[in-house]
Amino acid sequence: MADPQQVARILVITAHPDDVDFGAAGTIAQWTDAGLEVSYCIATNGDAGGSDRSLSRAEMAAIRQAEQTAAAKQVGVHDLHFLGYPDGRVEASLALRRDLARVIRLLRPDRVVCQSPERNYLRMGASHPDHRAAGSAALDAVYPDSRNPFAFPELLTEEKLEPWTVREVWISGSPTPTTYVDITDTFARKVAALRCHASQISDPDSLEEFLRGWLSRAATQGGLPEGRPAEAFQVVQTG
Ligand SMILES: [Zn+2]
């Protein structure tokens, strides 16, 4: 892992509004408490989410953007970038890689958090096709696109965005995690962030219990003491 003293800026890239809160909000609250600057970039507008068929998809997209913005505030994040790709149809396309490379060059993060491009057979929910595609595009944007001046040359020549090297990536939902963050102290804020996604949560009463069970199992896998909730990541050196 990069020296935490050297990490100042972090960019979280996800497919949908709410993904960051399921995967990483407890860890992010610790980082913002420590004074690190965290930004979110969400690839889709989330318009295929929820089960309310009476809402138009445009209404759903607007609701989800507002929900993600409110959830971010719960964990100290105020800088959000919505790319507006259609929900359910994300591909690790050159267009998405360019858009992510643009955000990376603009924000110059030391660390990127993204979703796993690998299918996790133990957690199918984490392996939604949009998650895998967004994760793949994010890793391609980290290496090589954002650091190579000749990748998407218009970013440099037209937009004056200098190349930038991200030094490490934390992959959420990986089948092979390497790092378990004990989020005991920020668990309540993670729950509060997830409750902001009201359009997506069908049973808010059972949310906390579900999270406690799931995150405690992760902690046990990571060798943390019994009953501690943990978020798991595969940390990859990229710089
Ligand atoms: Zn998702």
mmCIF file with all atom_site columns, N, CA, C and O in Angstrom, residues 136-167:
data_model
loop_
_atom_site.group_PDB
_atom_site.id
_atom_site.type_symbol
_atom_site.label_atom_id
_atom_site.label_alt_id
_atom_site.label_comp_id
_atom_site.label_asym_id
_atom_site.label_entity_id
_atom_site.label_seq_id
_atom_site.pdbx_PDB_ins_code
_atom_site.Cartn_x
_atom_site.Cartn_y
_atom_site.Cartn_z
_atom_site.occupancy
_atom_site.B_iso_or_equiv
_atom_site.pdbx_formal_charge
_atom_site.auth_seq_id
_atom_site.auth_comp_id
_atom_site.auth_asym_id
_atom_site.auth_atom_id
_atom_site.pdbx_PDB_model_num
ATOM 1   N N  . SER A 1 136 ? -13.612 -2.658 -15.189 1.00 0.00 ? 136 SER A N  1
ATOM 2   C CA . SER A 1 136 ? -12.618 -2.875 -16.243 1.00 0.00 ? 136 SER A CA 1
ATOM 3   C C  . SER A 1 136 ? -12.189 -1.557 -16.880 1.00 0.00 ? 136 SER A C  1
ATOM 4   O O  . SER A 1 136 ? -10.995 -1.287 -17.073 1.00 0.00 ? 136 SER A O  1
ATOM 5   N N  . ALA A 1 137 ? -13.169 -0.705 -17.187 1.00 0.00 ? 137 ALA A N  1
ATOM 6   C CA . ALA A 1 137 ? -12.850 0.602  -17.791 1.00 0.00 ? 137 ALA A CA 1
ATOM 7   C C  . ALA A 1 137 ? -12.051 1.476  -16.827 1.00 0.00 ? 137 ALA A C  1
ATOM 8   O O  . ALA A 1 137 ? -11.140 2.204  -17.244 1.00 0.00 ? 137 ALA A O  1
ATOM 9   N N  . ALA A 1 138 ? -12.373 1.392  -15.539 1.00 0.00 ? 138 ALA A N  1
ATOM 10  C CA . ALA A 1 138 ? -11.641 2.198  -14.541 1.00 0.00 ? 138 ALA A CA 1
ATOM 11  C C  . ALA A 1 138 ? -10.181 1.768  -14.488 1.00 0.00 ? 138 ALA A C  1
ATOM 12  O O  . ALA A 1 138 ? -9.272  2.614  -14.457 1.00 0.00 ? 138 ALA A O  1
ATOM 13  N N  . LEU A 1 139 ? -9.947  0.456  -14.485 1.00 0.00 ? 139 LEU A N  1
ATOM 14  C CA . LEU A 1 139 ? -8.553  -0.027 -14.448 1.00 0.00 ? 139 LEU A CA 1
ATOM 15  C C  . LEU A 1 139 ? -7.812  0.349  -15.725 1.00 0.00 ? 139 LEU A C  1
ATOM 16  O O  . LEU A 1 139 ? -6.631  0.714  -15.681 1.00 0.00 ? 139 LEU A O  1
ATOM 17  N N  . ASP A 1 140 ? -8.494  0.288  -16.865 1.00 0.00 ? 140 ASP A N  1
ATOM 18  C CA . ASP A 1 140 ? -7.857  0.703  -18.124 1.00 0.00 ? 140 ASP A CA 1
ATOM 19  C C  . ASP A 1 140 ? -7.571  2.209  -18.119 1.00 0.00 ? 140 ASP A C  1
ATOM 20  O O  . ASP A 1 140 ? -6.566  2.665  -18.670 1.00 0.00 ? 140 ASP A O  1
ATOM 21  N N  . ALA A 1 141 ? -8.463  2.966  -17.490 1.00 0.00 ? 141 ALA A N  1
ATOM 22  C CA . ALA A 1 141 ? -8.248  4.415  -17.415 1.00 0.00 ? 141 ALA A CA 1
ATOM 23  C C  . ALA A 1 141 ? -7.056  4.740  -16.516 1.00 0.00 ? 141 ALA A C  1
ATOM 24  O O  . ALA A 1 141 ? -6.298  5.676  -16.778 1.00 0.00 ? 141 ALA A O  1
ATOM 25  N N  . VAL A 1 142 ? -6.895  3.930  -15.432 1.00 0.00 ? 142 VAL A N  1
ATOM 26  C CA . VAL A 1 142 ? -5.735  4.120  -14.544 1.00 0.00 ? 142 VAL A CA 1
ATOM 27  C C  . VAL A 1 142 ? -4.448  3.734  -15.279 1.00 0.00 ? 142 VAL A C  1
ATOM 28  O O  . VAL A 1 142 ? -3.456  4.454  -15.252 1.00 0.00 ? 142 VAL A O  1
ATOM 29  N N  . TYR A 1 143 ? -4.483  2.564  -15.904 1.00 0.00 ? 143 TYR A N  1
ATOM 30  C CA . TYR A 1 143 ? -3.336  2.097  -16.691 1.00 0.00 ? 143 TYR A CA 1
ATOM 31  C C  . TYR A 1 143 ? -3.815  1.506  -17.997 1.00 0.00 ? 143 TYR A C  1
ATOM 32  O O  . TYR A 1 143 ? -4.525  0.492  -17.957 1.00 0.00 ? 143 TYR A O  1
ATOM 33  N N  . PRO A 1 144 ? -3.493  2.095  -19.116 1.00 0.00 ? 144 PRO A N  1
ATOM 34  C CA . PRO A 1 144 ? -2.518  3.178  -19.308 1.00 0.00 ? 144 PRO A CA 1
ATOM 35  C C  . PRO A 1 144 ? -3.120  4.566  -19.587 1.00 0.00 ? 144 PRO A C  1
ATOM 36  O O  . PRO A 1 144 ? -2.378  5.539  -19.641 1.00 0.00 ? 144 PRO A O  1
ATOM 37  N N  . ASP A 1 145 ? -4.444  4.680  -19.746 1.00 0.00 ? 145 ASP A N  1
ATOM 38  C CA . ASP A 1 145 ? -4.975  5.869  -20.434 1.00 0.00 ? 145 ASP A CA 1
ATOM 39  C C  . ASP A 1 145 ? -4.626  7.210  -19.777 1.00 0.00 ? 145 ASP A C  1
ATOM 40  O O  . ASP A 1 145 ? -4.260  8.155  -20.473 1.00 0.00 ? 145 ASP A O  1
ATOM 41  N N  . SER A 1 146 ? -4.816  7.308  -18.440 1.00 0.00 ? 146 SER A N  1
ATOM 42  C CA . SER A 1 146 ? -4.666  8.642  -17.841 1.00 0.00 ? 146 SER A CA 1
ATOM 43  C C  . SER A 1 146 ? -3.201  9.071  -17.778 1.00 0.00 ? 146 SER A C  1
ATOM 44  O O  . SER A 1 146 ? -2.908  10.267 -17.743 1.00 0.00 ? 146 SER A O  1
ATOM 45  N N  . ARG A 1 147 ? -2.269  8.105  -17.789 1.00 0.00 ? 147 ARG A N  1
ATOM 46  C CA . ARG A 1 147 ? -0.848  8.475  -17.660 1.00 0.00 ? 147 ARG A CA 1
ATOM 47  C C  . ARG A 1 147 ? -0.138  8.634  -18.998 1.00 0.00 ? 147 ARG A C  1
ATOM 48  O O  . ARG A 1 147 ? 0.970   9.150  -19.042 1.00 0.00 ? 147 ARG A O  1
ATOM 49  N N  . ASN A 1 148 ? -0.754  8.129  -20.071 1.00 0.00 ? 148 ASN A N  1
ATOM 50  C CA . ASN A 1 148 ? -0.091  8.142  -21.378 1.00 0.00 ? 148 ASN A CA 1
ATOM 51  C C  . ASN A 1 148 ? -0.550  9.365  -22.175 1.00 0.00 ? 148 ASN A C  1
ATOM 52  O O  . ASN A 1 148 ? -1.723  9.465  -22.531 1.00 0.00 ? 148 ASN A O  1
ATOM 53  N N  . PRO A 1 149 ? 0.365   10.299 -22.473 1.00 0.00 ? 149 PRO A N  1
ATOM 54  C CA . PRO A 1 149 ? -0.053  11.522 -23.168 1.00 0.00 ? 149 PRO A CA 1
ATOM 55  C C  . PRO A 1 149 ? -0.612  11.268 -24.564 1.00 0.00 ? 149 PRO A C  1
ATOM 56  O O  . PRO A 1 149 ? -1.314  12.117 -25.119 1.00 0.00 ? 149 PRO A O  1
ATOM 57  N N  . PHE A 1 150 ? -0.288  10.074 -25.106 1.00 0.00 ? 150 PHE A N  1
ATOM 58  C CA . PHE A 1 150 ? -0.745  9.767  -26.470 1.00 0.00 ? 150 PHE A CA 1
ATOM 59  C C  . PHE A 1 150 ? -2.036  8.955  -26.484 1.00 0.00 ? 150 PHE A C  1
ATOM 60  O O  . PHE A 1 150 ? -2.556  8.622  -27.544 1.00 0.00 ? 150 PHE A O  1
ATOM 61  N N  . ALA A 1 151 ? -2.550  8.605  -25.301 1.00 0.00 ? 151 ALA A N  1
ATOM 62  C CA . ALA A 1 151 ? -3.866  7.957  -25.221 1.00 0.00 ? 151 ALA A CA 1
ATOM 63  C C  . ALA A 1 151 ? -4.914  9.066  -25.204 1.00 0.00 ? 151 ALA A C  1
ATOM 64  O O  . ALA A 1 151 ? -4.783  10.026 -24.452 1.00 0.00 ? 151 ALA A O  1
ATOM 65  N N  . PHE A 1 152 ? -5.929  8.958  -26.022 1.00 0.00 ? 152 PHE A N  1
ATOM 66  C CA . PHE A 1 152 ? -6.947  10.010 -26.144 1.00 0.00 ? 152 PHE A CA 1
ATOM 67  C C  . PHE A 1 152 ? -6.253  11.382 -26.191 1.00 0.00 ? 152 PHE A C  1
ATOM 68  O O  . PHE A 1 152 ? -6.412  12.214 -25.287 1.00 0.00 ? 152 PHE A O  1
ATOM 69  N N  . PRO A 1 153 ? -5.456  11.613 -27.249 1.00 0.00 ? 153 PRO A N  1
ATOM 70  C CA . PRO A 1 153 ? -4.604  12.819 -27.277 1.00 0.00 ? 153 PRO A CA 1
ATOM 71  C C  . PRO A 1 153 ? -5.384  14.121 -27.161 1.00 0.00 ? 153 PRO A C  1
ATOM 72  O O  . PRO A 1 153 ? -4.846  15.144 -26.718 1.00 0.00 ? 153 PRO A O  1
ATOM 73  N N  . GLU A 1 154 ? -6.686  14.078 -27.502 1.00 0.00 ? 154 GLU A N  1
ATOM 74  C CA . GLU A 1 154 ? -7.482  15.306 -27.400 1.00 0.00 ? 154 GLU A CA 1
ATOM 75  C C  . GLU A 1 154 ? -7.610  15.794 -25.964 1.00 0.00 ? 154 GLU A C  1
ATOM 76  O O  . GLU A 1 154 ? -7.836  16.986 -25.719 1.00 0.00 ? 154 GLU A O  1
ATOM 77  N N  . LEU A 1 155 ? -7.469  14.884 -24.989 1.00 0.00 ? 155 LEU A N  1
ATOM 78  C CA . LEU A 1 155 ? -7.537  15.314 -23.587 1.00 0.00 ? 155 LEU A CA 1
ATOM 79  C C  . LEU A 1 155 ? -6.417  16.310 -23.285 1.00 0.00 ? 155 LEU A C  1
ATOM 80  O O  . LEU A 1 155 ? -6.600  17.260 -22.523 1.00 0.00 ? 155 LEU A O  1
ATOM 81  N N  . LEU A 1 156 ? -5.253  16.063 -23.908 1.00 0.00 ? 156 LEU A N  1
ATOM 82  C CA . LEU A 1 156 ? -4.117  16.964 -23.699 1.00 0.00 ? 156 LEU A CA 1
ATOM 83  C C  . LEU A 1 156 ? -4.167  18.152 -24.655 1.00 0.00 ? 156 LEU A C  1
ATOM 84  O O  . LEU A 1 156 ? -4.056  19.309 -24.242 1.00 0.00 ? 156 LEU A O  1
ATOM 85  N N  . THR A 1 157 ? -4.389  17.869 -25.944 1.00 0.00 ? 157 THR A N  1
ATOM 86  C CA . THR A 1 157 ? -4.257  18.949 -26.927 1.00 0.00 ? 157 THR A CA 1
ATOM 87  C C  . THR A 1 157 ? -5.432  19.923 -26.862 1.00 0.00 ? 157 THR A C  1
ATOM 88  O O  . THR A 1 157 ? -5.245  21.132 -26.999 1.00 0.00 ? 157 THR A O  1
ATOM 89  N N  . GLU A 1 158 ? -6.629  19.412 -26.653 1.00 0.00 ? 158 GLU A N  1
ATOM 90  C CA . GLU A 1 158 ? -7.805  20.302 -26.663 1.00 0.00 ? 158 GLU A CA 1
ATOM 91  C C  . GLU A 1 158 ? -8.222  20.736 -25.267 1.00 0.00 ? 158 GLU A C  1
ATOM 92  O O  . GLU A 1 158 ? -8.660  21.862 -25.053 1.00 0.00 ? 158 GLU A O  1
ATOM 93  N N  . GLU A 1 159 ? -8.137  19.794 -24.292 1.00 0.00 ? 159 GLU A N  1
ATOM 94  C CA . GLU A 1 159 ? -8.652  20.110 -22.951 1.00 0.00 ? 159 GLU A CA 1
ATOM 95  C C  . GLU A 1 159 ? -7.546  20.488 -21.969 1.00 0.00 ? 159 GLU A C  1
ATOM 96  O O  . GLU A 1 159 ? -7.820  20.834 -20.824 1.00 0.00 ? 159 GLU A O  1
ATOM 97  N N  . LYS A 1 160 ? -6.285  20.384 -22.427 1.00 0.00 ? 160 LYS A N  1
ATOM 98  C CA . LYS A 1 160 ? -5.121  20.775 -21.611 1.00 0.00 ? 160 LYS A CA 1
ATOM 99  C C  . LYS A 1 160 ? -5.045  20.008 -20.305 1.00 0.00 ? 160 LYS A C  1
ATOM 100 O O  . LYS A 1 160 ? -4.645  20.542 -19.268 1.00 0.00 ? 160 LYS A O  1
ATOM 101 N N  . LEU A 1 161 ? -5.452  18.728 -20.350 1.00 0.00 ? 161 LEU A N  1
ATOM 102 C CA . LEU A 1 161 ? -5.389  17.883 -19.156 1.00 0.00 ? 161 LEU A CA 1
ATOM 103 C C  . LEU A 1 161 ? -4.107  17.057 -19.208 1.00 0.00 ? 161 LEU A C  1
ATOM 104 O O  . LEU A 1 161 ? -3.966  16.149 -20.027 1.00 0.00 ? 161 LEU A O  1
ATOM 105 N N  . GLU A 1 162 ? -3.169  17.384 -18.344 1.00 0.00 ? 162 GLU A N  1
ATOM 106 C CA . GLU A 1 162 ? -1.870  16.710 -18.324 1.00 0.00 ? 162 GLU A CA 1
ATOM 107 C C  . GLU A 1 162 ? -2.034  15.262 -17.863 1.00 0.00 ? 162 GLU A C  1
ATOM 108 O O  . GLU A 1 162 ? -2.916  14.957 -17.043 1.00 0.00 ? 162 GLU A O  1
ATOM 109 N N  . PRO A 1 163 ? -1.160  14.358 -18.361 1.00 0.00 ? 163 PRO A N  1
ATOM 110 C CA . PRO A 1 163 ? -1.208  12.968 -17.887 1.00 0.00 ? 163 PRO A CA 1
ATOM 111 C C  . PRO A 1 163 ? -1.041  12.886 -16.373 1.00 0.00 ? 163 PRO A C  1
ATOM 112 O O  . PRO A 1 163 ? -0.390  13.744 -15.766 1.00 0.00 ? 163 PRO A O  1
ATOM 113 N N  . TRP A 1 164 ? -1.611  11.841 -15.788 1.00 0.00 ? 164 TRP A N  1
ATOM 114 C CA . TRP A 1 164 ? -1.541  11.653 -14.336 1.00 0.00 ? 164 TRP A CA 1
ATOM 115 C C  . TRP A 1 164 ? -1.435  10.161 -14.025 1.00 0.00 ? 164 TRP A C  1
ATOM 116 O O  . TRP A 1 164 ? -2.154  9.351  -14.607 1.00 0.00 ? 164 TRP A O  1
ATOM 117 N N  . THR A 1 165 ? -0.535  9.823  -13.098 1.00 0.00 ? 165 THR A N  1
ATOM 118 C CA . THR A 1 165 ? -0.348  8.428  -12.693 1.00 0.00 ? 165 THR A CA 1
ATOM 119 C C  . THR A 1 165 ? -0.983  8.182  -11.325 1.00 0.00 ? 165 THR A C  1
ATOM 120 O O  . THR A 1 165 ? -0.553  8.771  -10.327 1.00 0.00 ? 165 THR A O  1
ATOM 121 N N  . VAL A 1 166 ? -1.988  7.336  -11.301 1.00 0.00 ? 166 VAL A N  1
ATOM 122 C CA . VAL A 1 166 ? -2.609  6.887  -10.041 1.00 0.00 ? 166 VAL A CA 1
ATOM 123 C C  . VAL A 1 166 ? -1.703  5.810  -9.457  1.00 0.00 ? 166 VAL A C  1
ATOM 124 O O  . VAL A 1 166 ? -1.299  4.891  -10.158 1.00 0.00 ? 166 VAL A O  1
ATOM 125 N N  . ARG A 1 167 ? -1.400  5.912  -8.142  1.00 0.00 ? 167 ARG A N  1
ATOM 126 C CA . ARG A 1 167 ? -0.394  4.997  -7.575  1.00 0.00 ? 167 ARG A CA 1
ATOM 127 C C  . ARG A 1 167 ? -0.967  3.681  -7.069  1.00 0.00 ? 167 ARG A C  1
ATOM 128 O O  . ARG A 1 167 ? -0.275  2.675  -7.005  1.00 0.00 ? 167 ARG A O  1
#
